[in-house]
PDB file of C-alpha atoms in Angstrom:
ATOM      1  CA  UNK A   1      -7.515  -5.253 -23.449  1.00  0.00           C
ATOM      2  CA  UNK A   2      -8.933  -2.004 -24.926  1.00  0.00           C
ATOM      3  CA  UNK A   3     -11.983  -1.086 -22.716  1.00  0.00           C
ATOM      4  CA  UNK A   4     -10.203  -2.042 -19.185  1.00  0.00           C
ATOM      5  CA  UNK A   5      -7.485   0.665 -19.864  1.00  0.00           C
ATOM      6  CA  UNK A   6     -10.679   3.021 -20.335  1.00  0.00           C
ATOM      7  CA  UNK A   7     -12.148   1.789 -17.399  1.00  0.00           C
ATOM      8  CA  UNK A   8      -9.397   1.978 -15.294  1.00  0.00           C
ATOM      9  CA  UNK A   9      -8.731   5.353 -16.891  1.00  0.00           C
ATOM     10  CA  UNK A  10     -12.390   6.563 -16.038  1.00  0.00           C
ATOM     11  CA  UNK A  11     -11.884   6.179 -12.063  1.00  0.00           C
ATOM     12  CA  UNK A  12      -8.781   7.206 -11.359  1.00  0.00           C
ATOM     13  CA  UNK A  13     -10.060  10.956 -13.072  1.00  0.00           C
ATOM     14  CA  UNK A  14     -12.853  10.201 -11.250  1.00  0.00           C
ATOM     15  CA  UNK A  15     -10.304  10.421  -7.896  1.00  0.00           C
ATOM     16  CA  UNK A  16      -8.657  13.439  -9.541  1.00  0.00           C
ATOM     17  CA  UNK A  17     -11.210  15.205 -10.169  1.00  0.00           C
ATOM     18  CA  UNK A  18     -14.000  14.683  -6.504  1.00  0.00           C
ATOM     19  CA  UNK A  19     -10.348  16.149  -5.640  1.00  0.00           C
ATOM     20  CA  UNK A  20     -10.274  19.316  -8.213  1.00  0.00           C
ATOM     21  CA  UNK A  21     -13.782  20.252  -8.045  1.00  0.00           C
ATOM     22  CA  UNK A  22     -14.228  22.399  -5.021  1.00  0.00           C
ATOM     23  CA  UNK A  23     -17.295  21.510  -3.482  1.00  0.00           C
ATOM     24  CA  UNK A  24     -17.380  17.873  -3.921  1.00  0.00           C
ATOM     25  CA  UNK A  25     -13.088  17.630  -2.633  1.00  0.00           C
ATOM     26  CA  UNK A  26     -14.484  20.322   0.841  1.00  0.00           C
ATOM     27  CA  UNK A  27     -16.873  17.118   1.398  1.00  0.00           C
ATOM     28  CA  UNK A  28     -14.385  14.477   0.690  1.00  0.00           C
ATOM     29  CA  UNK A  29     -11.594  16.518   3.148  1.00  0.00           C
ATOM     30  CA  UNK A  30     -15.467  17.016   5.889  1.00  0.00           C
ATOM     31  CA  UNK A  31     -16.140  13.395   5.569  1.00  0.00           C
ATOM     32  CA  UNK A  32     -12.687  12.380   6.447  1.00  0.00           C
ATOM     33  CA  UNK A  33     -12.146  14.073   8.979  1.00  0.00           C
ATOM     34  CA  UNK A  34     -15.765  12.989  10.300  1.00  0.00           C
ATOM     35  CA  UNK A  35     -15.216   9.240   9.477  1.00  0.00           C
ATOM     36  CA  UNK A  36     -10.426   8.518   9.811  1.00  0.00           C
ATOM     37  CA  UNK A  37     -11.595   4.620  10.235  1.00  0.00           C
ATOM     38  CA  UNK A  38     -14.031   4.421   6.884  1.00  0.00           C
ATOM     39  CA  UNK A  39     -12.434   6.922   5.031  1.00  0.00           C
ATOM     40  CA  UNK A  40      -8.956   5.596   5.619  1.00  0.00           C
ATOM     41  CA  UNK A  41     -10.547   1.401   4.128  1.00  0.00           C
ATOM     42  CA  UNK A  42     -13.276   2.772   1.627  1.00  0.00           C
ATOM     43  CA  UNK A  43      -9.057   4.916  -0.302  1.00  0.00           C
ATOM     44  CA  UNK A  44      -6.645   1.985   0.363  1.00  0.00           C
ATOM     45  CA  UNK A  45     -10.371  -1.029  -0.845  1.00  0.00           C
ATOM     46  CA  UNK A  46     -10.264   0.763  -4.403  1.00  0.00           C
ATOM     47  CA  UNK A  47      -6.024   2.750  -4.799  1.00  0.00           C
ATOM     48  CA  UNK A  48      -4.474   0.269  -3.643  1.00  0.00           C
ATOM     49  CA  UNK A  49      -6.662  -2.871  -5.495  1.00  0.00           C
ATOM     50  CA  UNK A  50      -6.455  -0.071  -9.314  1.00  0.00           C
ATOM     51  CA  UNK A  51      -2.505  -0.262  -8.038  1.00  0.00           C
ATOM     52  CA  UNK A  52      -2.285  -4.121  -8.088  1.00  0.00           C
ATOM     53  CA  UNK A  53      -4.697  -4.729 -10.651  1.00  0.00           C
ATOM     54  CA  UNK A  54      -1.925  -1.896 -13.425  1.00  0.00           C
ATOM     55  CA  UNK A  55       0.634  -4.878 -11.405  1.00  0.00           C
ATOM     56  CA  UNK A  56      -1.672  -7.467 -13.463  1.00  0.00           C
ATOM     57  CA  UNK A  57      -2.554  -5.738 -16.284  1.00  0.00           C
ATOM     58  CA  UNK A  58       1.143  -4.630 -16.769  1.00  0.00           C
ATOM     59  CA  UNK A  59       2.604  -8.450 -16.173  1.00  0.00           C
ATOM     60  CA  UNK A  60       0.760 -10.882 -18.110  1.00  0.00           C
ATOM     61  CA  UNK A  61       0.055  -8.006 -20.812  1.00  0.00           C
ATOM     62  CA  UNK A  62      -4.374  -7.854 -20.616  1.00  0.00           C
ATOM     63  CA  UNK A  63      -6.355  -6.780 -18.111  1.00  0.00           C
ATOM     64  CA  UNK A  64      -7.815  -9.912 -15.608  1.00  0.00           C
ATOM     65  CA  UNK A  65      -9.494  -9.577 -12.123  1.00  0.00           C
ATOM     66  CA  UNK A  66      -7.616 -12.140  -9.741  1.00  0.00           C
ATOM     67  CA  UNK A  67      -9.380 -14.669  -7.764  1.00  0.00           C
ATOM     68  CA  UNK A  68     -10.056 -13.496  -4.096  1.00  0.00           C
ATOM     69  CA  UNK A  69      -9.697  -9.833  -5.296  1.00  0.00           C
ATOM     70  CA  UNK A  70     -12.768  -8.575  -3.019  1.00  0.00           C
ATOM     71  CA  UNK A  71     -11.084  -9.968  -0.334  1.00  0.00           C
ATOM     72  CA  UNK A  72      -7.755  -8.334  -1.340  1.00  0.00           C
ATOM     73  CA  UNK A  73      -9.494  -4.971  -1.325  1.00  0.00           C
ATOM     74  CA  UNK A  74     -10.772  -5.757   1.667  1.00  0.00           C
ATOM     75  CA  UNK A  75      -7.781  -6.121   2.836  1.00  0.00           C
ATOM     76  CA  UNK A  76      -6.951  -3.530   1.813  1.00  0.00           C
ATOM     77  CA  UNK A  77      -8.856  -1.874   3.048  1.00  0.00           C
ATOM     78  CA  UNK A  78      -6.829  -2.667   6.878  1.00  0.00           C
ATOM     79  CA  UNK A  79      -4.127  -2.284   6.330  1.00  0.00           C
ATOM     80  CA  UNK A  80      -5.998   2.056   5.468  1.00  0.00           C
ATOM     81  CA  UNK A  81      -8.011   2.206   8.745  1.00  0.00           C
ATOM     82  CA  UNK A  82      -3.912   0.907  10.195  1.00  0.00           C
ATOM     83  CA  UNK A  83      -2.043   3.787   8.143  1.00  0.00           C
ATOM     84  CA  UNK A  84      -4.491   6.208   9.160  1.00  0.00           C
ATOM     85  CA  UNK A  85      -4.113   5.261  13.385  1.00  0.00           C
ATOM     86  CA  UNK A  86      -0.075   4.819  12.557  1.00  0.00           C
ATOM     87  CA  UNK A  87       0.786   8.349  11.067  1.00  0.00           C
ATOM     88  CA  UNK A  88      -0.981   9.926  13.650  1.00  0.00           C
ATOM     89  CA  UNK A  89       0.535   7.767  15.992  1.00  0.00           C
ATOM     90  CA  UNK A  90       4.135   7.810  14.602  1.00  0.00           C
ATOM     91  CA  UNK A  91       3.810  11.908  13.710  1.00  0.00           C
ATOM     92  CA  UNK A  92       3.268  12.852  17.381  1.00  0.00           C
ATOM     93  CA  UNK A  93       6.020   9.791  18.726  1.00  0.00           C
ATOM     94  CA  UNK A  94       8.118  11.948  16.674  1.00  0.00           C
ATOM     95  CA  UNK A  95       7.344  15.176  17.353  1.00  0.00           C
ATOM     96  CA  UNK A  96       7.841  14.195  20.966  1.00  0.00           C
ATOM     97  CA  UNK A  97      11.327  12.456  20.861  1.00  0.00           C
ATOM     98  CA  UNK A  98      12.351  15.935  19.300  1.00  0.00           C
ATOM     99  CA  UNK A  99      11.002  17.749  21.733  1.00  0.00           C
ATOM    100  CA  UNK A 100      12.607  16.326  24.619  1.00  0.00           C
ATOM    101  CA  UNK A 101      15.995  16.721  22.366  1.00  0.00           C
ATOM    102  CA  UNK A 102      15.813  12.532  21.314  1.00  0.00           C
ATOM    103  CA  UNK A 103      15.499  13.871  17.319  1.00  0.00           C
ATOM    104  CA  UNK A 104      17.328  17.217  16.728  1.00  0.00           C
ATOM    105  CA  UNK A 105      16.198  20.480  14.228  1.00  0.00           C
ATOM    106  CA  UNK A 106      13.080  19.958  16.689  1.00  0.00           C
ATOM    107  CA  UNK A 107      11.933  23.368  14.711  1.00  0.00           C
ATOM    108  CA  UNK A 108      12.689  21.413  10.996  1.00  0.00           C
ATOM    109  CA  UNK A 109       9.106  20.449   9.416  1.00  0.00           C
ATOM    110  CA  UNK A 110      11.645  18.596   6.649  1.00  0.00           C
ATOM    111  CA  UNK A 111      12.880  17.196   9.268  1.00  0.00           C
ATOM    112  CA  UNK A 112      10.024  16.314  11.561  1.00  0.00           C
ATOM    113  CA  UNK A 113       8.087  14.418   8.446  1.00  0.00           C
ATOM    114  CA  UNK A 114      11.717  12.830   7.807  1.00  0.00           C
ATOM    115  CA  UNK A 115      12.840  10.949  10.698  1.00  0.00           C
ATOM    116  CA  UNK A 116       8.392   9.806  10.495  1.00  0.00           C
ATOM    117  CA  UNK A 117       8.636   8.483   7.333  1.00  0.00           C
ATOM    118  CA  UNK A 118      11.865   5.874   8.376  1.00  0.00           C
ATOM    119  CA  UNK A 119      11.147   5.501  11.007  1.00  0.00           C
ATOM    120  CA  UNK A 120       7.607   4.129  10.673  1.00  0.00           C
ATOM    121  CA  UNK A 121       9.219   2.060   7.232  1.00  0.00           C
ATOM    122  CA  UNK A 122      12.188   0.766   9.304  1.00  0.00           C
ATOM    123  CA  UNK A 123       9.527  -0.547  12.314  1.00  0.00           C
ATOM    124  CA  UNK A 124       5.698  -0.839  10.800  1.00  0.00           C
ATOM    125  CA  UNK A 125       6.539  -0.393   6.877  1.00  0.00           C
ATOM    126  CA  UNK A 126       7.956  -4.419   7.208  1.00  0.00           C
ATOM    127  CA  UNK A 127       5.434  -6.074   9.135  1.00  0.00           C
ATOM    128  CA  UNK A 128       2.388  -4.512   7.117  1.00  0.00           C
ATOM    129  CA  UNK A 129       4.394  -5.471   4.525  1.00  0.00           C
ATOM    130  CA  UNK A 130       5.259  -9.063   5.142  1.00  0.00           C
ATOM    131  CA  UNK A 131       1.432  -9.224   6.795  1.00  0.00           C
ATOM    132  CA  UNK A 132      -0.005  -7.773   2.871  1.00  0.00           C
ATOM    133  CA  UNK A 133       1.399 -11.031   1.748  1.00  0.00           C
ATOM    134  CA  UNK A 134       0.361 -13.672   3.889  1.00  0.00           C
ATOM    135  CA  UNK A 135      -2.793 -12.666   3.560  1.00  0.00           C
ATOM    136  CA  UNK A 136      -3.108 -12.426   0.200  1.00  0.00           C
ATOM    137  CA  UNK A 137      -0.952 -15.758   0.269  1.00  0.00           C
ATOM    138  CA  UNK A 138      -4.041 -18.036   1.670  1.00  0.00           C
ATOM    139  CA  UNK A 139      -6.770 -15.408   0.102  1.00  0.00           C
ATOM    140  CA  UNK A 140      -4.339 -17.311  -3.548  1.00  0.00           C
ATOM    141  CA  UNK A 141      -4.856 -20.650  -1.897  1.00  0.00           C
ATOM    142  CA  UNK A 142      -8.442 -20.895  -0.437  1.00  0.00           C
ATOM    143  CA  UNK A 143      -9.383 -20.402  -5.087  1.00  0.00           C
ATOM    144  CA  UNK A 144      -6.711 -23.412  -5.962  1.00  0.00           C
ATOM    145  CA  UNK A 145      -7.726 -26.672  -6.558  1.00  0.00           C
ATOM    146  CA  UNK A 146      -6.804 -29.754  -4.781  1.00  0.00           C
ATOM    147  CA  UNK A 147      -5.279 -27.058  -2.360  1.00  0.00           C
ATOM    148  CA  UNK A 148      -3.805 -28.822   0.676  1.00  0.00           C
ATOM    149  CA  UNK A 149      -4.591 -28.066   3.939  1.00  0.00           C
ATOM    150  CA  UNK A 150      -3.424 -24.171   4.608  1.00  0.00           C
ATOM    151  CA  UNK A 151      -1.074 -23.822   7.535  1.00  0.00           C
ATOM    152  CA  UNK A 152       0.535 -21.163   8.712  1.00  0.00           C
ATOM    153  CA  UNK A 153       3.889 -23.724   8.362  1.00  0.00           C
ATOM    154  CA  UNK A 154       2.904 -23.653   4.336  1.00  0.00           C
ATOM    155  CA  UNK A 155       2.419 -20.416   4.232  1.00  0.00           C
ATOM    156  CA  UNK A 156       6.151 -19.578   5.694  1.00  0.00           C
ATOM    157  CA  UNK A 157       7.060 -22.533   3.704  1.00  0.00           C
ATOM    158  CA  UNK A 158       5.967 -21.036   0.220  1.00  0.00           C
ATOM    159  CA  UNK A 159       6.975 -17.353   0.843  1.00  0.00           C
ATOM    160  CA  UNK A 160       9.934 -15.552  -1.508  1.00  0.00           C
ATOM    161  CA  UNK A 161      11.264 -15.363   1.211  1.00  0.00           C
ATOM    162  CA  UNK A 162      14.140 -13.147  -1.394  1.00  0.00           C
ATOM    163  CA  UNK A 163      11.983 -10.969  -3.171  1.00  0.00           C
ATOM    164  CA  UNK A 164       9.878 -10.232  -0.193  1.00  0.00           C
ATOM    165  CA  UNK A 165      13.651  -8.615   2.427  1.00  0.00           C
ATOM    166  CA  UNK A 166      15.823  -8.331  -1.452  1.00  0.00           C
ATOM    167  CA  UNK A 167      13.260  -6.321  -2.992  1.00  0.00           C
ATOM    168  CA  UNK A 168      10.673  -4.993  -0.825  1.00  0.00           C
ATOM    169  CA  UNK A 169      12.288  -4.771   2.527  1.00  0.00           C
ATOM    170  CA  UNK A 170      15.803  -3.364   1.774  1.00  0.00           C
ATOM    171  CA  UNK A 171      15.255  -1.218  -1.551  1.00  0.00           C
ATOM    172  CA  UNK A 172      11.028  -0.145  -1.925  1.00  0.00           C
ATOM    173  CA  UNK A 173      11.542   0.483   1.791  1.00  0.00           C
ATOM    174  CA  UNK A 174      14.363   3.419   1.434  1.00  0.00           C
ATOM    175  CA  UNK A 175      14.509   4.484  -1.705  1.00  0.00           C
ATOM    176  CA  UNK A 176      10.769   4.152  -2.598  1.00  0.00           C
ATOM    177  CA  UNK A 177       8.296   4.863   0.865  1.00  0.00           C
ATOM    178  CA  UNK A 178      11.183   6.822   2.885  1.00  0.00           C
ATOM    179  CA  UNK A 179      11.594   9.696   0.577  1.00  0.00           C
ATOM    180  CA  UNK A 180       7.873   9.102  -0.665  1.00  0.00           C
ATOM    181  CA  UNK A 181       6.157   9.201   2.433  1.00  0.00           C
ATOM    182  CA  UNK A 182       8.445  12.282   3.638  1.00  0.00           C
ATOM    183  CA  UNK A 183       6.574  14.073   0.964  1.00  0.00           C
ATOM    184  CA  UNK A 184       3.240  12.705   2.315  1.00  0.00           C
ATOM    185  CA  UNK A 185       4.231  14.254   5.702  1.00  0.00           C
ATOM    186  CA  UNK A 186       4.683  17.654   4.547  1.00  0.00           C
ATOM    187  CA  UNK A 187       1.488  17.583   3.596  1.00  0.00           C
ATOM    188  CA  UNK A 188      -1.480  18.794   5.151  1.00  0.00           C
ATOM    189  CA  UNK A 189      -3.726  16.019   7.560  1.00  0.00           C
ATOM    190  CA  UNK A 190      -6.581  15.030   5.747  1.00  0.00           C
ATOM    191  CA  UNK A 191      -4.095  14.060   2.852  1.00  0.00           C
ATOM    192  CA  UNK A 192      -2.803  12.507   4.043  1.00  0.00           C
ATOM    193  CA  UNK A 193      -3.342   9.342   3.864  1.00  0.00           C
ATOM    194  CA  UNK A 194      -5.280   9.777   0.253  1.00  0.00           C
ATOM    195  CA  UNK A 195      -1.946  10.788  -1.709  1.00  0.00           C
ATOM    196  CA  UNK A 196      -0.559   7.203   0.782  1.00  0.00           C
ATOM    197  CA  UNK A 197      -3.193   5.440  -1.596  1.00  0.00           C
ATOM    198  CA  UNK A 198      -2.433   7.116  -4.412  1.00  0.00           C
ATOM    199  CA  UNK A 199       1.198   5.944  -3.606  1.00  0.00           C
ATOM    200  CA  UNK A 200       0.419   2.294  -3.309  1.00  0.00           C
ATOM    201  CA  UNK A 201      -0.797   2.231  -6.985  1.00  0.00           C
ATOM    202  CA  UNK A 202       3.329   3.265  -8.337  1.00  0.00           C
ATOM    203  CA  UNK A 203       4.109   0.939  -5.667  1.00  0.00           C
ATOM    204  CA  UNK A 204       1.822  -1.381  -7.726  1.00  0.00           C
ATOM    205  CA  UNK A 205       3.614  -1.502 -11.479  1.00  0.00           C
ATOM    206  CA  UNK A 206       6.731  -0.756  -9.463  1.00  0.00           C
ATOM    207  CA  UNK A 207       6.323  -4.654  -8.383  1.00  0.00           C
ATOM    208  CA  UNK A 208       5.399  -5.559 -11.011  1.00  0.00           C
ATOM    209  CA  UNK A 209       8.316  -4.036 -13.029  1.00  0.00           C
ATOM    210  CA  UNK A 210      10.140  -6.147 -10.231  1.00  0.00           C
ATOM    211  CA  UNK A 211       8.291  -9.807 -11.226  1.00  0.00           C
ATOM    212  CA  UNK A 212       8.743  -9.539 -15.452  1.00  0.00           C
ATOM    213  CA  UNK A 213      11.808  -7.887 -15.098  1.00  0.00           C
ATOM    214  CA  UNK A 214      12.717 -11.784 -12.542  1.00  0.00           C
ATOM    215  CA  UNK A 215      11.209 -13.856 -15.255  1.00  0.00           C
ATOM    216  CA  UNK A 216      13.002 -12.601 -18.482  1.00  0.00           C
ATOM    217  CA  UNK A 217      16.521 -13.088 -16.212  1.00  0.00           C
ATOM    218  CA  UNK A 218      15.471 -16.482 -14.978  1.00  0.00           C
ATOM    219  CA  UNK A 219      14.243 -16.898 -19.262  1.00  0.00           C
TER     220      UNK A 219
END
């Protein structure tokens, strides 16, 4: 348990040092500008997976690599690539809507950041969460013993819709992601995907605490 905490902490510290040391930060930002999708993949594949591992640690009281962690990290990487594209699409679209008078406060950077975050998290956000939930369930199903044939219908039946809708959609979207991404969209463009990936660590912790609270309530 202690070894796992040290390894996780070292990994987090390494990311912080990359951003804190001027030479490595310059190289990191240059790579992000030159290869945005590749870097988006890497940021989310590593940092969001770290969030998953932290969540497991909180939920089960020990560090444990989940089955299929490699494939789950790839899914996170794909989400990172999607985020890289959609940050630009949503912010550009929101700015255009403000310029056309479809949204107010076109001279306000805070308004632009808030509207971008709100629109993105109320449209793309729920779909991304559903995509991540079902890909996770599919990967978990591949490692189950005596597993039935995996179909979309089976996954829909097995999904905990209450947690997806009541917690992920109705709580984390308006009360966590919209405020958090408002701050993200106030940052320089090259930092946005990275900070969003760091936020996934916090989300992993929130999800674990929610599951832990639900388990305790049932018990």
